[in-house]
Coordinates of C-alpha atoms in Angstrom, one line a residue:
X1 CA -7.2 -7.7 27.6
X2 CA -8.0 -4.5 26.1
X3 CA -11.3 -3.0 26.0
X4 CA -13.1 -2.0 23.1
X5 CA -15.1 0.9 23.9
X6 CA -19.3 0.8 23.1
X7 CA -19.5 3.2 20.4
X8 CA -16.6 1.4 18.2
X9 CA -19.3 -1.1 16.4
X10 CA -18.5 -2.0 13.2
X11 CA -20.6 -1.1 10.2
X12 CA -24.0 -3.7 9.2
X13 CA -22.9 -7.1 7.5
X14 CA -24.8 -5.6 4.9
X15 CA -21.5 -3.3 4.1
X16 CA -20.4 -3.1 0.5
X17 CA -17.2 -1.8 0.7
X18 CA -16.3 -1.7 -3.0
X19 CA -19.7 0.2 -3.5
X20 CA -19.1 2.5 -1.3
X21 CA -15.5 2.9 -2.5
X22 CA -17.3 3.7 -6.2
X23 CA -19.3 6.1 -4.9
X24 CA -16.7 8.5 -4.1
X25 CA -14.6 7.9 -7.1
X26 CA -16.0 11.0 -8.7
X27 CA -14.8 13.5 -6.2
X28 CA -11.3 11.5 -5.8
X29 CA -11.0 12.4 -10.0
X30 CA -12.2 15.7 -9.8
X31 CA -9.8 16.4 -7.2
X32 CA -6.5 15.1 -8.4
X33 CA -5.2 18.0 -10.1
X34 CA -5.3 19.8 -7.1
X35 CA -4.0 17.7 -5.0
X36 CA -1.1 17.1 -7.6
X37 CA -0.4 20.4 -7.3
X38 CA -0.9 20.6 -4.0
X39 CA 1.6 17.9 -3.4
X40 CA -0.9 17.0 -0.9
X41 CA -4.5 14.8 -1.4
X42 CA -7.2 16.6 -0.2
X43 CA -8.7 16.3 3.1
X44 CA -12.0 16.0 1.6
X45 CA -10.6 13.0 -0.1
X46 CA -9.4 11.1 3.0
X47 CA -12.5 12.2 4.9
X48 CA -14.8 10.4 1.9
X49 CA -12.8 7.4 2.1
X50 CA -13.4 7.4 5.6
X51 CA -16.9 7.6 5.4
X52 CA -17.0 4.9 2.6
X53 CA -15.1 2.6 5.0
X54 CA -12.0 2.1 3.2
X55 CA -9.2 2.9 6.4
X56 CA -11.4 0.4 8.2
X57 CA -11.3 -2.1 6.0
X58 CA -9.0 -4.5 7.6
X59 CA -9.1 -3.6 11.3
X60 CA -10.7 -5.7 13.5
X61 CA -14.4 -6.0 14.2
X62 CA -13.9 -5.4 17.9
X63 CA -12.1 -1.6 16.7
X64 CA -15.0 -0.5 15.0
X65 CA -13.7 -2.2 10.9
X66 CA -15.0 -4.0 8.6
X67 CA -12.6 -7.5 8.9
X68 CA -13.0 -7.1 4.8
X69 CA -11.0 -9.7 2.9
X70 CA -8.1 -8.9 1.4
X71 CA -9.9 -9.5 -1.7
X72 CA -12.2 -6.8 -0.8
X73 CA -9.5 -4.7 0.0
X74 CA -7.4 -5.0 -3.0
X75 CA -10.9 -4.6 -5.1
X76 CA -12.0 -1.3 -3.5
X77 CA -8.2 0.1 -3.8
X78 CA -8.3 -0.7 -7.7
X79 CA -11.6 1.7 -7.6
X80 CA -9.2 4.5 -6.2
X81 CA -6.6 3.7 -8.8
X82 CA -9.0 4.2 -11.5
X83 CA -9.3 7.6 -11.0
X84 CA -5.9 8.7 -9.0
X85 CA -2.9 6.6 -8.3
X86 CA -1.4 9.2 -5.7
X87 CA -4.6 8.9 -4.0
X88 CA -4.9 4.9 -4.0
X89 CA -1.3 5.3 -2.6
X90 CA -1.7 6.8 0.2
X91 CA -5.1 5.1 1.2
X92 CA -4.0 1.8 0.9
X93 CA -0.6 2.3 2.9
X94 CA -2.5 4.4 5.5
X95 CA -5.5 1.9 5.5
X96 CA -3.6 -1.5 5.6
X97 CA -1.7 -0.4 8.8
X98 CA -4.4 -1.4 10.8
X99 CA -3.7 -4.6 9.4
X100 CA -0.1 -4.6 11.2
X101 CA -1.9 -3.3 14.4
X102 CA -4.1 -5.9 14.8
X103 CA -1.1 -8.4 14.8
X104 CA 0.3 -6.4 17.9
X105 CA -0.1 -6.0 21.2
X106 CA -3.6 -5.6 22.1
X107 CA -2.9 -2.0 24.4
X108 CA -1.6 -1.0 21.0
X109 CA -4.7 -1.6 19.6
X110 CA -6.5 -0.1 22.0
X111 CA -3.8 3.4 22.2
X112 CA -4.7 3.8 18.7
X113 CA -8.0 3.2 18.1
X114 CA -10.2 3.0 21.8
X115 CA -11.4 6.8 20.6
X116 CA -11.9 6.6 17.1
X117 CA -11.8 3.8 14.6
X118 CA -10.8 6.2 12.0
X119 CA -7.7 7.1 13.7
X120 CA -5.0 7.1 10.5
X121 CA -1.5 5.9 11.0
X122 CA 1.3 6.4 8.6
X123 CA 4.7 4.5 8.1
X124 CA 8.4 4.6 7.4
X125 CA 9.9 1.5 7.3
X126 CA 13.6 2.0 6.1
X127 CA 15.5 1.2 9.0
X128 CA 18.6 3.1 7.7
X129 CA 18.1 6.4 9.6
X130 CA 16.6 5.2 12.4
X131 CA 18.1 4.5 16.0
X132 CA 16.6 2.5 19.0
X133 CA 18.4 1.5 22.1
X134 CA 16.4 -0.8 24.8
X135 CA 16.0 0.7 27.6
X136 CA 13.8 0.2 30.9
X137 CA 10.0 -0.9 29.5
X138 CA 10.8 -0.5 26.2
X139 CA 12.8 1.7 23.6
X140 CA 14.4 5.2 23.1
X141 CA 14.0 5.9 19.6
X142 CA 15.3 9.0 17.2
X143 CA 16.6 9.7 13.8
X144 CA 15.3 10.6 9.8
X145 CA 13.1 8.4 8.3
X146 CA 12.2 9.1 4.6
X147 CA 8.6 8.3 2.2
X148 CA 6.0 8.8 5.0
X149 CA 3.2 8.7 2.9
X150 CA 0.0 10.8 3.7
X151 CA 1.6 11.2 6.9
X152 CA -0.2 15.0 7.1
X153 CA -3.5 13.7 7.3
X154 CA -2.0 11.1 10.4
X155 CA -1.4 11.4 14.2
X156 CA 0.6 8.0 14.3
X157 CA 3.2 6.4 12.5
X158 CA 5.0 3.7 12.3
X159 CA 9.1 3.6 11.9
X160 CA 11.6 1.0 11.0
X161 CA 15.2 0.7 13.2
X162 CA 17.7 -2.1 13.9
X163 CA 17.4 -3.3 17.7
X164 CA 21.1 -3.7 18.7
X165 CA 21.5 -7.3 19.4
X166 CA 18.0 -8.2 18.7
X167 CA 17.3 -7.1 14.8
X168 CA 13.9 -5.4 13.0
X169 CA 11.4 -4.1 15.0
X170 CA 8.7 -2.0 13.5
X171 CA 7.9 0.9 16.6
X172 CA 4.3 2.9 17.3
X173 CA 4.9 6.8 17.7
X174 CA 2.2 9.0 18.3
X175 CA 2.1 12.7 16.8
X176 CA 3.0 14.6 19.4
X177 CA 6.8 12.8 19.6
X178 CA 7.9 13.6 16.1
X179 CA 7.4 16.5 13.0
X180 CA 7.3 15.9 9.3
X181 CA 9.6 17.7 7.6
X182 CA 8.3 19.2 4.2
X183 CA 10.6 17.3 1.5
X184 CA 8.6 15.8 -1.1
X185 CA 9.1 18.1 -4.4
X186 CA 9.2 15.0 -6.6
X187 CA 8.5 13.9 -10.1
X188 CA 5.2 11.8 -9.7
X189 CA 2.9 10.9 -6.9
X190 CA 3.4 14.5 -6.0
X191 CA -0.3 14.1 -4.3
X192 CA 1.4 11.4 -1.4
X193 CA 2.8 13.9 0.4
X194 CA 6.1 11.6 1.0
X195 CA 7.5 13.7 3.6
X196 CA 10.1 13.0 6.2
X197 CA 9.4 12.1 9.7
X198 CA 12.2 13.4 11.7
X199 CA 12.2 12.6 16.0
X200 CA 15.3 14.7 17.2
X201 CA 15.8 14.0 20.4
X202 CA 15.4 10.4 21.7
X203 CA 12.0 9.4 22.8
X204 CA 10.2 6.6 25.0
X205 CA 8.1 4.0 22.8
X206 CA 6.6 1.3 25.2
X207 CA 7.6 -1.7 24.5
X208 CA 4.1 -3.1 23.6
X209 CA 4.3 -0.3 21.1
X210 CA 6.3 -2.3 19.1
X211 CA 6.2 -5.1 16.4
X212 CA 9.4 -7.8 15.7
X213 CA 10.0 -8.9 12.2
X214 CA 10.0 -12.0 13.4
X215 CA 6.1 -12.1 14.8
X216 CA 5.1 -11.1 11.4
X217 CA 7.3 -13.6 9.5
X218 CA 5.3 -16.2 11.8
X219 CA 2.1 -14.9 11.4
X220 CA 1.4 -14.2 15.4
X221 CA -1.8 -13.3 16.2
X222 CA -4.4 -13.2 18.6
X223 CA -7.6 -12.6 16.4
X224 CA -10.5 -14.7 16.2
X225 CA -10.2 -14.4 12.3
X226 CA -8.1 -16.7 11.0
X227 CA -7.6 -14.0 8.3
X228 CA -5.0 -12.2 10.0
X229 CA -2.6 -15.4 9.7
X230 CA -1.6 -14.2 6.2
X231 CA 1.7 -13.2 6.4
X232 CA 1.9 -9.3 6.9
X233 CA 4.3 -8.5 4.1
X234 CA 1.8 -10.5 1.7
X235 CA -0.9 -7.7 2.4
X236 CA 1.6 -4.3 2.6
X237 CA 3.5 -5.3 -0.7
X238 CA 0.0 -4.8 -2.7
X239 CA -0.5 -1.8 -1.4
X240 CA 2.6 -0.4 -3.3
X241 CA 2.1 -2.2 -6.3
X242 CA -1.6 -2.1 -6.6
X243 CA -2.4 1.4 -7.5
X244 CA -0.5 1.1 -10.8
X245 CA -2.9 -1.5 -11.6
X246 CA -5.8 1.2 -11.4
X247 CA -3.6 3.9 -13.1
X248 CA -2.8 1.3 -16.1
X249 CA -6.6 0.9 -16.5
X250 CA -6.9 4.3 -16.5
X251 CA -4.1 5.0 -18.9
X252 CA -6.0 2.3 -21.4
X253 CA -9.4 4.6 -20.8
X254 CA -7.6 7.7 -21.6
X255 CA -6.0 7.1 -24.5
X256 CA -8.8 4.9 -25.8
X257 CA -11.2 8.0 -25.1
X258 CA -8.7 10.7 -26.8
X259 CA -8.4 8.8 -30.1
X260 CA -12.2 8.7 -30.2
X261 CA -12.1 12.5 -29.9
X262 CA -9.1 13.0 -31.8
X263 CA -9.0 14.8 -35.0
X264 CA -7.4 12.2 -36.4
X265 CA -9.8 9.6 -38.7
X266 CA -10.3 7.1 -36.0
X267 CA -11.0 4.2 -38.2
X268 CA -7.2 4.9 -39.0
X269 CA -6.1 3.9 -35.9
X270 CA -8.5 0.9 -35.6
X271 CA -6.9 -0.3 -38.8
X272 CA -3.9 0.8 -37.7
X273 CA -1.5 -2.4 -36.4
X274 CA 0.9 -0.9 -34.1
X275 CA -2.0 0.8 -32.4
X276 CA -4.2 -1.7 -32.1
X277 CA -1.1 -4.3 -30.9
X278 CA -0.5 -1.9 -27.7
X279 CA -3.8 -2.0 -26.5
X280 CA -4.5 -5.5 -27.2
X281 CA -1.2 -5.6 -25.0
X282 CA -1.3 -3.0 -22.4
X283 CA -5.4 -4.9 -21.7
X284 CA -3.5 -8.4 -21.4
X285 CA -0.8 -7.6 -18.9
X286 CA -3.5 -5.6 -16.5
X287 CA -5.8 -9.0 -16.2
X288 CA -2.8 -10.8 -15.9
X289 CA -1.5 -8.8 -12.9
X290 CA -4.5 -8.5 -11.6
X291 CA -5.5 -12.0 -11.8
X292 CA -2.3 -13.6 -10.3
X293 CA -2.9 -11.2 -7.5
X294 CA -6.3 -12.2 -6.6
X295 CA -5.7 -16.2 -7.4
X296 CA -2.5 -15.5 -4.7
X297 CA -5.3 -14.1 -2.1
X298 CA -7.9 -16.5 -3.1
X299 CA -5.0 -20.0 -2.4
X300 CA -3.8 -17.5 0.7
X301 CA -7.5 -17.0 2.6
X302 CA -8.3 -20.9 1.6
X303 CA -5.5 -22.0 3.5
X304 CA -5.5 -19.8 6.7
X305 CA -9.3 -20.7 7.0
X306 CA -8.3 -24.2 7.0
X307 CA -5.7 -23.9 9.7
X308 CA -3.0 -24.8 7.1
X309 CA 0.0 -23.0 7.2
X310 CA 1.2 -21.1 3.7
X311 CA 4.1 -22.9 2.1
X312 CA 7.3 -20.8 2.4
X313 CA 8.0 -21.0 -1.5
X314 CA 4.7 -19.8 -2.3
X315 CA 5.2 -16.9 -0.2
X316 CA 8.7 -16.4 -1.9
X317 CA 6.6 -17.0 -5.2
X318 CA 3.8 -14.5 -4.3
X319 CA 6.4 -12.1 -3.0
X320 CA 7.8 -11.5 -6.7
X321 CA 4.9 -12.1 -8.4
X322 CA 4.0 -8.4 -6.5
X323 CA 7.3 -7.4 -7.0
X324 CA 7.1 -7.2 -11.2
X325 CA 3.4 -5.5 -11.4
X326 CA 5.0 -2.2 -11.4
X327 CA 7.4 -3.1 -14.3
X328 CA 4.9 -5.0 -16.3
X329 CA 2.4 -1.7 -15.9
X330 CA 5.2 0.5 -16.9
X331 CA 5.9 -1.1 -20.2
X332 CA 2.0 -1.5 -20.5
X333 CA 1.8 2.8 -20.3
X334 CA 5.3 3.2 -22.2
X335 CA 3.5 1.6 -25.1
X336 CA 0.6 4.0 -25.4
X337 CA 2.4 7.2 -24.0
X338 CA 5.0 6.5 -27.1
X339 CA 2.2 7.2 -29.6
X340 CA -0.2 9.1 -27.3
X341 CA 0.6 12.3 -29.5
X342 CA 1.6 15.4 -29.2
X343 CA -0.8 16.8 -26.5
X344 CA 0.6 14.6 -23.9
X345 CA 3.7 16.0 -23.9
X346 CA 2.5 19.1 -22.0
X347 CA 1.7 19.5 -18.4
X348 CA -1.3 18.4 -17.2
X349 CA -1.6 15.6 -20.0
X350 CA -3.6 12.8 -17.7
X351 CA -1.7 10.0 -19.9
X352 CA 1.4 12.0 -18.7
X353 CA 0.6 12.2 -14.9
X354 CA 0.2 8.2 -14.9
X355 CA 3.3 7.6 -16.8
X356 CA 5.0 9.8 -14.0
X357 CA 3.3 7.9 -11.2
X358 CA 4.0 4.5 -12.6
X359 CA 8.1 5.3 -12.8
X360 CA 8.5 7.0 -9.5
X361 CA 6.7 3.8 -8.0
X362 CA 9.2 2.0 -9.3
X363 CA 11.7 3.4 -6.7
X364 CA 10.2 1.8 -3.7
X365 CA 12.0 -1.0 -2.7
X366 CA 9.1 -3.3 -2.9
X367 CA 8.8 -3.0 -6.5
X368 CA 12.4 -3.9 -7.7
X369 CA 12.2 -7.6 -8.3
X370 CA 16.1 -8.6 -8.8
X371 CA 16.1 -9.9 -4.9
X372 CA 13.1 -11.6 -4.8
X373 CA 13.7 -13.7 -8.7
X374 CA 17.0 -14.4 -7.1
X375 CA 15.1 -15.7 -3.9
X376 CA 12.5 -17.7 -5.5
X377 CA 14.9 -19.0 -8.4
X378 CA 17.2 -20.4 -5.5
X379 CA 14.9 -21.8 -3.1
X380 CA 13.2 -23.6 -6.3
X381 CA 16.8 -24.6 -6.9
X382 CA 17.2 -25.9 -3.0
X383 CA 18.5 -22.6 -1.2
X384 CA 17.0 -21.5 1.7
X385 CA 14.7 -18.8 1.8
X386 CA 16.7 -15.5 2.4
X387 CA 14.0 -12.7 2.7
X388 CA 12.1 -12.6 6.3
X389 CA 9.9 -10.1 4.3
X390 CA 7.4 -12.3 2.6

């Protein structure tokens, strides 16, 4: 078994991440323009969610984290959101990696994290460009992966390829064995820094440096706490979705805020109908979204800390129920950014930025729900589950 070195001691029980998380929120808003512009967030950012404990949220005690519940998590993520999606996004796909570490080999845990707790990984998961042949102790892996997220501010990451005769595995590749390539000129999250992560030439990944779709489709483990038998997809596909969440809210609180300010009477626009339907609206589909979410965690963590297994159609079920938060925040912004007003048609227009963030997180292919309705739809019709992902 791997050693955890002395100095990696988790912070006091008395820990509140979501606190802490709030405490920096200032400095994440005053900094988003830049970083939008920057196409990069700040370092300053990622250094203050360090400190608050956020990218050690859900790695193991024994590493130096905070073992947080997902509940936690997902809670102190919506904080980020408030103020910047592009910054949510990359913190909660850097942060919950050490979620998928913990669920592998041990010497991986210990490669990445024995020196510092804080170490940041980030990912590419499309196994399209990716090629990995076995070979002995382990793989030889190259190729073009696209949508590393905050992969700047990162000295590992973890890839996606197809093993020839053996399917999905996820591999570990530390900084020195690949570049990022600077591609992401994009038309929101411009702050994620989505850049490729290209490995030309074939390198070595140890073969405990790597994770089979299979071991996270049956929950393997070795933790003490039972909470890392969720299923690993259940906790990654939030972290896409989530951050719209936050941005919606946000999007409410903007436009809200301007019609108070606005020139316009605003006792017109309380009296006002079509106004006052859209935010009624856009307010309803955020708690409902964010609710569904948290029951899914709340059912999830009662049953893992019973030793129960999680019913495969309640995965399926949870899997799409993540799958439409980014549509059902979309039309929640589309409704106020249609009669936001003139001023947020220019550059800049915060009610803008969100409505630009929400639609490009629509791409990923963890927010397009037509597989999974037509997986849960089936198995409740008596199909077999067809997605290894949930």
């Amino acid at each position: 078994m791997a050693e955890a070195p002395a100095q990696a001691t988790a912070p006091p029980s008395s820990w509140n991440l979501v606190e802490e998380v709030a405490a920096v929120s200032g400095l994440i808003a005053d900094r988003a323009a830049a970083g939008r512009a920057r196409r990069q967030v700040g370092e300053d950012v990622v250094r203050a969610l360090k400190d608050a404990g956020f990218m050690r949220a859900v790695l193991p005690k024994r590493w130096g984290g905070l073992e947080a519940t997902p509940q936690e998590f997902f809670a102190a993520l919506l904080k980020i959101a408030e103020q910047d999606m592009s910054s949510a996004w990359i913190a909660g796909i850097i942060a919950v990696h050490a979620y998928q570490l913990a669920l592998m080999d041990e010497q991986a845990q210990s490669d990445v994290y024995a020196d510092d707790p804080d170490t940041l990984i980030s990912s590419s998961y499309n196994p399209v460009g990716g090629r990995a042949e076995p070979c002995d102790g382990g793989f030889r892996l190259s190729g073009r992966w696209g949508w590393s997220s905050g992969s700047a501010h990162c000295t590992w990451v973890l890839l996606g390829a197809i093993v020839p005769g053996d399917g999905y595995r996820t591999f570990l590749v530390p900084r020195p064995d690949y570049r990022i390539e600077d591609t992401w000129f994009v038309y929101g999250l411009q702050a994620t820094g989505s850049n490729d992560i290209v490995i030309d030439e074939p390198v070595f990944v140890p073969g405990h440096r790597t994770h089979r779709q299979m071991d996270g489709f049956n929950c393997v483990h070795s933790q003490d706490n039972p909470m890392y038998g969720i299923p690993w997809a259940q906790v990654f596909i939030r972290v896409v979705s989530t951050p719209a969440i936050g941005a919606a809210r946000h999007a409410v609180d903007l436009f809200t805020g301007n019609a108070a300010a606005s020139s316009t009477d605003p006792t017109k626009l309380q009296g006002d109908p079509d106004i006052t339907r859209r935010v009624a609206e856009a307010i309803n589909d955020i708690d409902e979204v964010e609710t569904v979410m948290f029951r899914n965690f709340d059912r999830m963590m009662e049953l893992v800390n019973a030793g129960e297994p999680i019913p495969m159609i309640d995965r399926v079920r949870y899997r799409y129920q993540a799958s439409i938060v980014i549509d059902r925040m979309g039309a929640a912004v589309d409704r106020l950014f249609e009669v936001a007003g003139g001023k947020s048609v220019f550059d800049g227009a915060g009610i803008q930025d969100i409505w630009r963030d929400i639609h490009i997180a629509r791409a990923h292919v963890a927010n397009n729900p037509t597989p999974f309705a037509r997986n849960l739809g089936g198995m409740t019709l008596g199909a077999e589950n067809g997605d290894f992902f949930v």
